[in-house]
Coordinates of C-alpha atoms and ligand atoms in Angstrom, one line a residue:
M1 CA 0.0 0.0 0.0
F2 CA 3.1 2.2 0.1
Q3 CA 1.8 3.7 -3.2
D4 CA 3.9 6.4 -4.9
I5 CA 6.0 7.6 -1.9
V6 CA 9.0 8.9 -3.8
V7 CA 9.9 12.1 -2.0
D8 CA 13.0 12.1 0.1
A9 CA 12.7 14.7 2.9
P10 CA 15.7 17.0 3.3
T11 CA 17.5 17.1 6.6
T12 CA 15.9 19.3 9.2
E13 CA 16.7 20.2 12.9
G14 CA 14.4 20.5 15.9
I15 CA 13.8 20.0 19.5
K16 CA 11.9 17.0 20.8
Y17 CA 8.2 18.1 20.4
A18 CA 4.8 16.5 21.0
G19 CA 3.3 16.4 17.6
S20 CA 6.5 17.1 15.6
K21 CA 6.0 16.0 12.0
L22 CA 9.5 14.8 11.5
K23 CA 8.4 11.3 10.5
L24 CA 5.6 12.7 8.2
L25 CA 7.9 15.0 6.2
P26 CA 8.1 12.7 3.1
Y27 CA 4.4 12.4 3.0
I28 CA 3.7 16.1 3.5
L29 CA 6.1 16.9 0.7
Q30 CA 4.5 14.2 -1.5
L31 CA 1.1 16.0 -1.1
V32 CA 2.7 19.4 -1.6
R33 CA 4.1 18.2 -4.9
K34 CA 0.6 17.5 -6.2
V35 CA -0.3 21.1 -5.8
K36 CA 3.0 22.6 -7.1
P37 CA 2.7 25.8 -5.0
H38 CA 5.2 28.6 -4.8
T39 CA 4.2 30.1 -1.5
V40 CA 3.1 27.8 1.4
L41 CA 1.7 29.0 4.8
D42 CA 2.8 26.7 7.7
G43 CA 0.2 28.0 10.1
F44 CA 1.3 26.1 13.3
S45 CA 5.0 25.8 12.7
G46 CA 6.2 24.4 16.1
T47 CA 9.7 23.1 15.6
T48 CA 9.7 24.6 12.0
R49 CA 10.7 21.2 10.6
V50 CA 8.0 21.4 8.0
S51 CA 8.9 25.0 7.2
Q52 CA 12.6 24.0 6.9
A53 CA 11.8 21.1 4.5
L54 CA 9.6 23.4 2.4
A55 CA 12.2 26.1 2.2
Q56 CA 14.8 23.5 1.1
T57 CA 12.5 22.2 -1.6
G58 CA 12.2 25.5 -3.4
H59 CA 9.1 27.0 -1.8
R60 CA 8.6 30.4 -0.3
V61 CA 7.4 29.9 3.3
I62 CA 5.2 31.9 5.6
A63 CA 5.7 30.4 9.1
N64 CA 3.5 31.2 12.0
D65 CA 3.0 29.9 15.6
L66 CA 1.8 31.3 18.9
S67 CA 5.1 30.4 20.6
V68 CA 8.2 32.5 20.9
W69 CA 10.5 29.4 20.5
S70 CA 9.0 28.7 17.1
E71 CA 9.5 32.3 16.0
I72 CA 13.2 32.1 17.1
F73 CA 13.6 28.9 15.0
G74 CA 11.8 30.5 12.1
K75 CA 14.1 33.5 12.1
C76 CA 17.1 31.2 12.3
Y77 CA 16.2 28.8 9.5
L78 CA 14.1 31.1 7.2
L79 CA 15.4 34.6 7.6
N80 CA 19.1 34.3 8.2
T81 CA 21.4 35.5 5.4
H82 CA 24.8 34.8 7.0
S83 CA 27.0 31.8 6.4
P84 CA 27.8 29.1 9.0
E85 CA 31.4 30.5 9.0
H86 CA 30.0 33.8 10.3
Y87 CA 28.6 32.1 13.4
Q88 CA 31.4 29.7 14.2
P89 CA 33.5 32.2 16.2
L90 CA 30.4 33.4 18.1
V91 CA 29.5 29.8 19.0
D92 CA 33.1 29.0 20.0
H93 CA 33.1 32.1 22.2
L94 CA 29.8 31.0 24.0
N95 CA 31.1 27.4 24.4
A96 CA 34.3 28.8 26.1
L97 CA 32.5 30.8 28.8
P98 CA 33.0 29.5 32.3
G99 CA 29.7 28.5 34.0
R100 CA 28.3 30.5 36.9
D101 CA 25.3 30.4 39.3
G102 CA 22.3 32.4 38.2
W103 CA 18.5 32.4 37.9
F104 CA 18.3 29.2 35.8
T105 CA 20.6 27.3 38.1
E106 CA 18.5 28.5 41.1
H107 CA 15.3 27.1 39.7
Y108 CA 16.1 24.3 37.3
G109 CA 19.6 22.9 38.2
G110 CA 20.2 19.8 40.3
E111 CA 23.3 18.1 41.8
P112 CA 24.2 14.6 40.5
N113 CA 23.1 13.2 43.9
G114 CA 24.1 9.6 43.1
G115 CA 21.7 9.6 40.1
C116 CA 18.6 11.1 41.8
S117 CA 17.3 14.4 40.4
V118 CA 15.5 15.4 43.6
S119 CA 17.2 18.5 45.1
D120 CA 17.2 19.8 48.7
D121 CA 14.0 21.8 47.9
G122 CA 12.3 18.4 47.3
L123 CA 11.8 19.1 43.6
K124 CA 13.0 17.1 40.5
K125 CA 15.1 19.2 38.1
P126 CA 15.3 19.1 34.3
W127 CA 19.1 19.7 34.0
Q128 CA 22.2 19.1 36.1
K129 CA 23.8 22.1 37.6
H130 CA 27.0 21.8 35.5
N131 CA 24.8 22.6 32.5
T132 CA 22.5 25.2 34.1
R133 CA 25.5 27.1 35.2
R134 CA 26.7 27.2 31.6
L135 CA 23.2 28.1 30.5
D136 CA 23.2 31.1 32.9
A137 CA 26.5 32.4 31.6
I138 CA 25.7 31.8 27.9
R139 CA 22.2 33.2 28.0
E140 CA 23.4 36.5 29.6
E141 CA 26.2 36.8 27.1
I142 CA 23.8 36.3 24.1
D143 CA 22.0 39.4 25.2
R144 CA 25.2 41.3 25.7
L145 CA 26.7 40.6 22.3
P146 CA 26.4 43.4 19.8
V147 CA 24.5 41.3 17.2
A148 CA 21.3 41.9 15.1
D149 CA 18.0 40.3 15.9
I150 CA 18.3 37.4 13.4
E151 CA 21.9 36.7 14.5
R152 CA 20.6 36.5 18.1
A153 CA 17.9 34.1 17.0
V154 CA 20.5 31.8 15.4
L155 CA 22.5 31.8 18.7
L156 CA 19.4 31.2 20.8
S157 CA 18.4 28.3 18.5
S158 CA 21.8 26.8 18.9
L159 CA 21.4 27.1 22.7
V160 CA 18.0 25.6 22.8
L161 CA 19.0 22.7 20.6
A162 CA 22.0 22.0 22.8
L163 CA 19.9 22.1 26.0
D164 CA 17.5 19.7 24.4
E165 CA 20.4 17.2 24.0
V166 CA 21.1 17.2 27.8
E167 CA 17.7 17.4 29.4
S168 CA 16.3 14.9 31.9
T169 CA 12.6 14.8 30.9
L170 CA 10.2 12.6 28.9
G171 CA 10.2 15.1 26.1
H172 CA 8.4 18.1 27.7
F173 CA 8.7 20.3 30.8
A174 CA 5.4 19.5 32.6
S175 CA 7.3 17.1 34.8
Y176 CA 10.9 15.8 35.2
L177 CA 12.5 12.4 35.6
N178 CA 13.2 11.1 39.1
D179 CA 16.6 9.5 38.0
W180 CA 18.9 11.6 35.9
S181 CA 18.8 10.7 32.2
P182 CA 22.2 9.4 30.9
R183 CA 22.3 12.4 28.5
S184 CA 22.1 14.9 31.4
Y185 CA 25.7 14.0 32.4
N186 CA 27.0 15.2 29.0
K187 CA 28.4 18.7 28.8
L188 CA 26.2 21.3 27.1
H189 CA 27.8 22.0 23.7
L190 CA 26.5 24.5 21.2
Q191 CA 26.8 24.0 17.4
V192 CA 26.1 26.2 14.5
P193 CA 22.6 25.3 13.3
Q194 CA 22.2 23.7 9.9
L195 CA 21.5 27.0 8.1
I196 CA 19.4 27.1 4.9
P197 CA 20.7 29.1 1.9
H198 CA 18.6 32.1 1.6
T199 CA 16.9 32.0 -1.9
E200 CA 13.3 33.1 -1.2
K201 CA 11.8 35.9 0.7
H202 CA 10.2 33.9 3.6
S203 CA 8.3 35.5 6.4
V204 CA 8.0 34.5 10.1
H205 CA 5.1 35.5 12.4
R206 CA 4.3 34.9 16.0
G207 CA 0.6 35.1 16.7
D208 CA -2.8 33.5 16.7
I209 CA -3.4 32.0 13.3
F210 CA -6.6 34.0 12.9
D211 CA -4.7 37.3 13.2
V212 CA -2.2 36.1 10.5
L213 CA -4.7 34.7 7.9
P214 CA -5.9 38.1 6.6
Q215 CA -2.3 39.0 5.6
A216 CA -1.2 35.6 4.4
E217 CA -1.1 35.4 0.6
A218 CA -0.3 31.7 -0.2
D219 CA -1.0 29.0 -2.8
L220 CA -1.2 26.3 -0.2
A221 CA -1.7 26.1 3.6
Y222 CA -0.3 23.4 5.8
F223 CA -2.3 23.2 9.1
D224 CA -1.1 21.1 12.0
P225 CA -3.2 22.5 14.9
P226 CA -3.1 21.0 18.4
Y227 CA -5.9 18.5 18.9
G228 CA -5.6 18.4 22.6
S229 CA -6.2 15.1 24.5
N230 CA -9.4 13.5 25.5
N231 CA -7.8 12.2 28.7
E232 CA -10.3 13.7 31.2
K233 CA -8.0 13.0 34.2
M234 CA -5.3 15.4 32.9
P235 CA -5.7 19.1 33.9
P236 CA -6.2 20.9 30.6
S237 CA -3.6 23.6 31.2
R238 CA -0.8 21.1 31.7
V239 CA -1.1 19.6 28.2
R240 CA -1.1 22.9 26.4
Y241 CA 2.0 23.7 24.3
A242 CA 2.8 26.8 26.3
A243 CA 2.8 24.7 29.5
Y244 CA 4.7 21.7 28.1
Y245 CA 7.5 23.9 26.7
H246 CA 7.5 26.8 29.2
L247 CA 11.2 26.6 29.7
W248 CA 11.9 27.3 26.0
T249 CA 9.8 30.4 26.3
T250 CA 11.7 31.5 29.4
I251 CA 15.1 30.8 27.7
C252 CA 14.1 32.7 24.6
L253 CA 12.7 35.7 26.5
N254 CA 15.2 35.6 29.4
D255 CA 12.5 37.4 31.4
R256 CA 12.8 35.6 34.8
P257 CA 9.1 35.1 35.2
S258 CA 7.3 34.2 38.5
V259 CA 7.0 30.5 38.5
F260 CA 4.7 28.0 40.3
G261 CA 4.2 24.2 41.0
K262 CA 6.5 21.3 41.0
A263 CA 7.8 21.9 37.5
K264 CA 8.2 25.6 38.2
R265 CA 6.1 26.6 35.2
R266 CA 5.7 30.3 34.2
V267 CA 2.6 31.8 35.9
D268 CA 1.3 32.8 32.5
T269 CA 0.8 29.1 31.7
S270 CA -1.5 28.5 34.6
D271 CA -5.2 27.3 34.3
T272 CA -6.6 30.8 34.6
V273 CA -4.8 32.2 31.6
A274 CA -6.6 32.3 28.3
C275 CA -5.3 29.7 25.8
S276 CA -5.5 29.0 22.1
P277 CA -9.0 28.1 20.8
F278 CA -7.5 24.9 19.4
E279 CA -6.6 23.9 22.9
E280 CA -10.0 24.6 24.4
F281 CA -11.6 21.6 26.2
R282 CA -15.1 23.1 26.6
R283 CA -18.1 22.9 24.3
G284 CA -19.5 26.1 23.0
D285 CA -23.2 27.4 23.0
S286 CA -23.9 25.4 19.8
G287 CA -23.0 22.1 21.7
H288 CA -19.9 21.5 19.6
F289 CA -16.4 21.4 21.0
L290 CA -14.8 24.9 20.7
A291 CA -11.7 23.2 19.3
V292 CA -13.7 21.8 16.4
E293 CA -15.4 25.1 15.8
A294 CA -11.9 26.7 15.6
I295 CA -10.9 24.1 12.9
A296 CA -14.1 24.9 11.0
R297 CA -13.3 28.7 11.1
L298 CA -9.7 28.0 10.1
L299 CA -10.6 26.1 7.0
R300 CA -13.3 28.7 6.1
E301 CA -11.2 31.8 6.5
V302 CA -7.9 30.8 4.9
R303 CA -7.6 32.3 1.5
V304 CA -5.9 29.5 -0.4
Q305 CA -7.1 27.0 -3.0
H306 CA -5.5 24.0 -1.3
I307 CA -5.0 23.0 2.3
I308 CA -3.1 20.1 3.8
L309 CA -4.5 19.3 7.2
S310 CA -2.9 17.0 9.8
Y311 CA -5.1 15.1 12.1
S312 CA -4.2 12.9 15.0
S313 CA -6.8 10.5 16.5
G314 CA -7.3 10.5 20.3
G315 CA -7.9 14.3 20.5
R316 CA -11.0 16.4 21.1
A317 CA -12.2 16.4 17.5
T318 CA -13.8 13.2 16.5
A319 CA -13.4 11.9 13.0
E320 CA -17.1 12.3 12.3
E321 CA -17.1 16.0 13.3
L322 CA -13.9 16.6 11.3
N323 CA -15.4 15.0 8.3
Q324 CA -18.4 17.3 8.4
V325 CA -16.1 20.3 8.8
I326 CA -14.0 19.4 5.8
S327 CA -17.0 18.6 3.6
S328 CA -18.4 22.1 4.4
V329 CA -15.4 23.9 2.9
G330 CA -14.5 21.7 -0.1
R331 CA -13.5 18.3 -1.4
V332 CA -10.8 15.9 -0.2
V333 CA -8.4 15.1 -3.0
E334 CA -6.4 12.6 -1.1
V335 CA -6.1 11.1 2.4
L336 CA -2.9 9.5 3.8
E337 CA -2.9 7.5 7.1
I338 CA 0.0 6.5 9.3
D339 CA -0.2 4.0 12.1
Y340 CA 2.8 4.8 14.3
R341 CA 2.8 1.5 16.1
K342 CA 3.1 -0.4 12.9
N343 CA 4.9 2.4 11.2
V344 CA 2.8 1.9 8.1
M345 CA 1.6 4.5 5.7
A346 CA -1.5 3.6 3.6
G347 CA -3.0 5.6 0.8
M348 CA -6.8 5.8 0.7
R349 CA -9.4 7.1 -1.6
W350 CA -12.0 9.5 -0.2
T351 CA -14.6 6.9 0.7
N352 CA -15.1 8.0 4.3
E353 CA -13.5 4.7 5.3
W354 CA -10.9 6.7 7.2
I355 CA -13.6 7.7 9.8
S356 CA -13.8 4.2 11.3
E357 CA -10.0 3.9 11.2
A358 CA -9.6 7.2 13.0
E359 CA -11.4 6.0 16.1
T360 CA -8.2 4.0 16.9
P361 CA -5.6 6.0 18.9
N362 CA -2.1 6.8 17.5
R363 CA -3.3 7.3 14.0
E364 CA -2.1 10.3 12.0
F365 CA -3.9 11.5 8.9
L366 CA -3.0 14.0 6.2
F367 CA -5.8 15.4 4.1
L368 CA -5.3 17.3 0.9
I369 CA -8.3 19.5 0.6
Q370 CA -9.4 21.6 -2.4
K371 CA -11.6 24.5 -1.3
S372 CA -14.8 25.1 -3.2
Ligands
SAM1 C1 1.0 19.9 16.6 S1 2.0 21.3 16.9 C2 2.8 21.7 15.4 C3 4.0 20.9 15.1 C4 4.8 21.2 13.9 N1 4.0 20.9 12.7 C5 6.1 20.5 13.9 O1 6.3 19.6 13.0 O2 6.9 20.8 14.8 C6 0.8 22.6 17.1 C7 1.4 24.0 17.3 O3 0.3 25.0 17.2 C8 0.7 26.1 18.0 N2 -0.6 26.8 18.3 C9 -1.5 26.5 19.2 N3 -2.5 27.4 19.0 C10 -2.2 28.3 18.0 C11 -2.9 29.4 17.4 N4 -4.1 29.8 17.8 N5 -2.3 30.0 16.4 C12 -1.0 29.6 16.0 N6 -0.4 28.6 16.5 C13 -0.9 27.9 17.5 C14 1.4 25.5 19.2 O4 2.3 26.4 19.8 C15 2.1 24.3 18.5 O5 3.5 24.6 18.2

């Protein structure tokens, strides 16, 4: 059933990220090729891996995400015009700085403690102190260096990617491992990111997708919104992207926010703070989930002929609801399905057979939609 999967995805870089589309890149590119677009809007860019792949395959990219870390990666990979040689001395300089105690070490650094990450304050930590001390020194120096905004974004991307290599978590910062991960003993080491030659005039936005849509002139939109989780036992705020990756926000902004709870999350990621409509768990007045209504509005308002929509089963939107939403804006040209446990990709015709498949967890779907 592996149909005509012929597209090799270019190499991309990124942090560990819930919902990263690294594995799906060849299939996304395969669908993109059917449309032959020049400009592609990546409306929920996350790690920017999809944006990076699109830029490397000759497309002009408009990247957008709510999060500041995604904006930083976007600037690094899509807007930078300098060569890797330009950055090497700066990265060498940052790597050579001696570590020192600072705000990050105070809140997020732990001693080796014979393998246990629980510190004297009773809390588990995401990094060992030998690395948070280097983080403290490097982060301060990045703000002191007389560099332009995009150069700073390249250095911050390098720092975030390096920190991701030595963390002690399950892939997000909502909770930390009890026993130090083997990688947390490694020394933080920055590298020049894999920069993409600048051949197109890409653009990078940080904002709610609905604020970006009116300005986004594109031939194709790739939408990979959060689908939340239907695990009723999990507090909704904890599974939002801003909460999962609060530390990347703090490292990018270096704003020393007030923090709370065992994971020392930023207070602006607490339950009481308004979140993205795609991460809403409630039903609206119409009786539909607000998240499903947001997807309907997204597909309606985007001004492109073609949309590629990612959908993961196990979230708030049920396949039946999503099917209705898609049918109300246009026609599905193709559906691709991946089952992560089997690692199989199957091509399907639009016969609605995907709806029954989609009730099984851990399925990922890609829809190529033509708007009517
Ligand atoms: C499933 S992830 C995207 C992953 C991305 N495709 C990748 O490969 O890394 C969903 C993203 O949507 C972003 N997001 C959530 N609500 C948003 C909104 N209203 N507007 C724009 N981005 C939003 C989150 O910050 C998150 O990065």
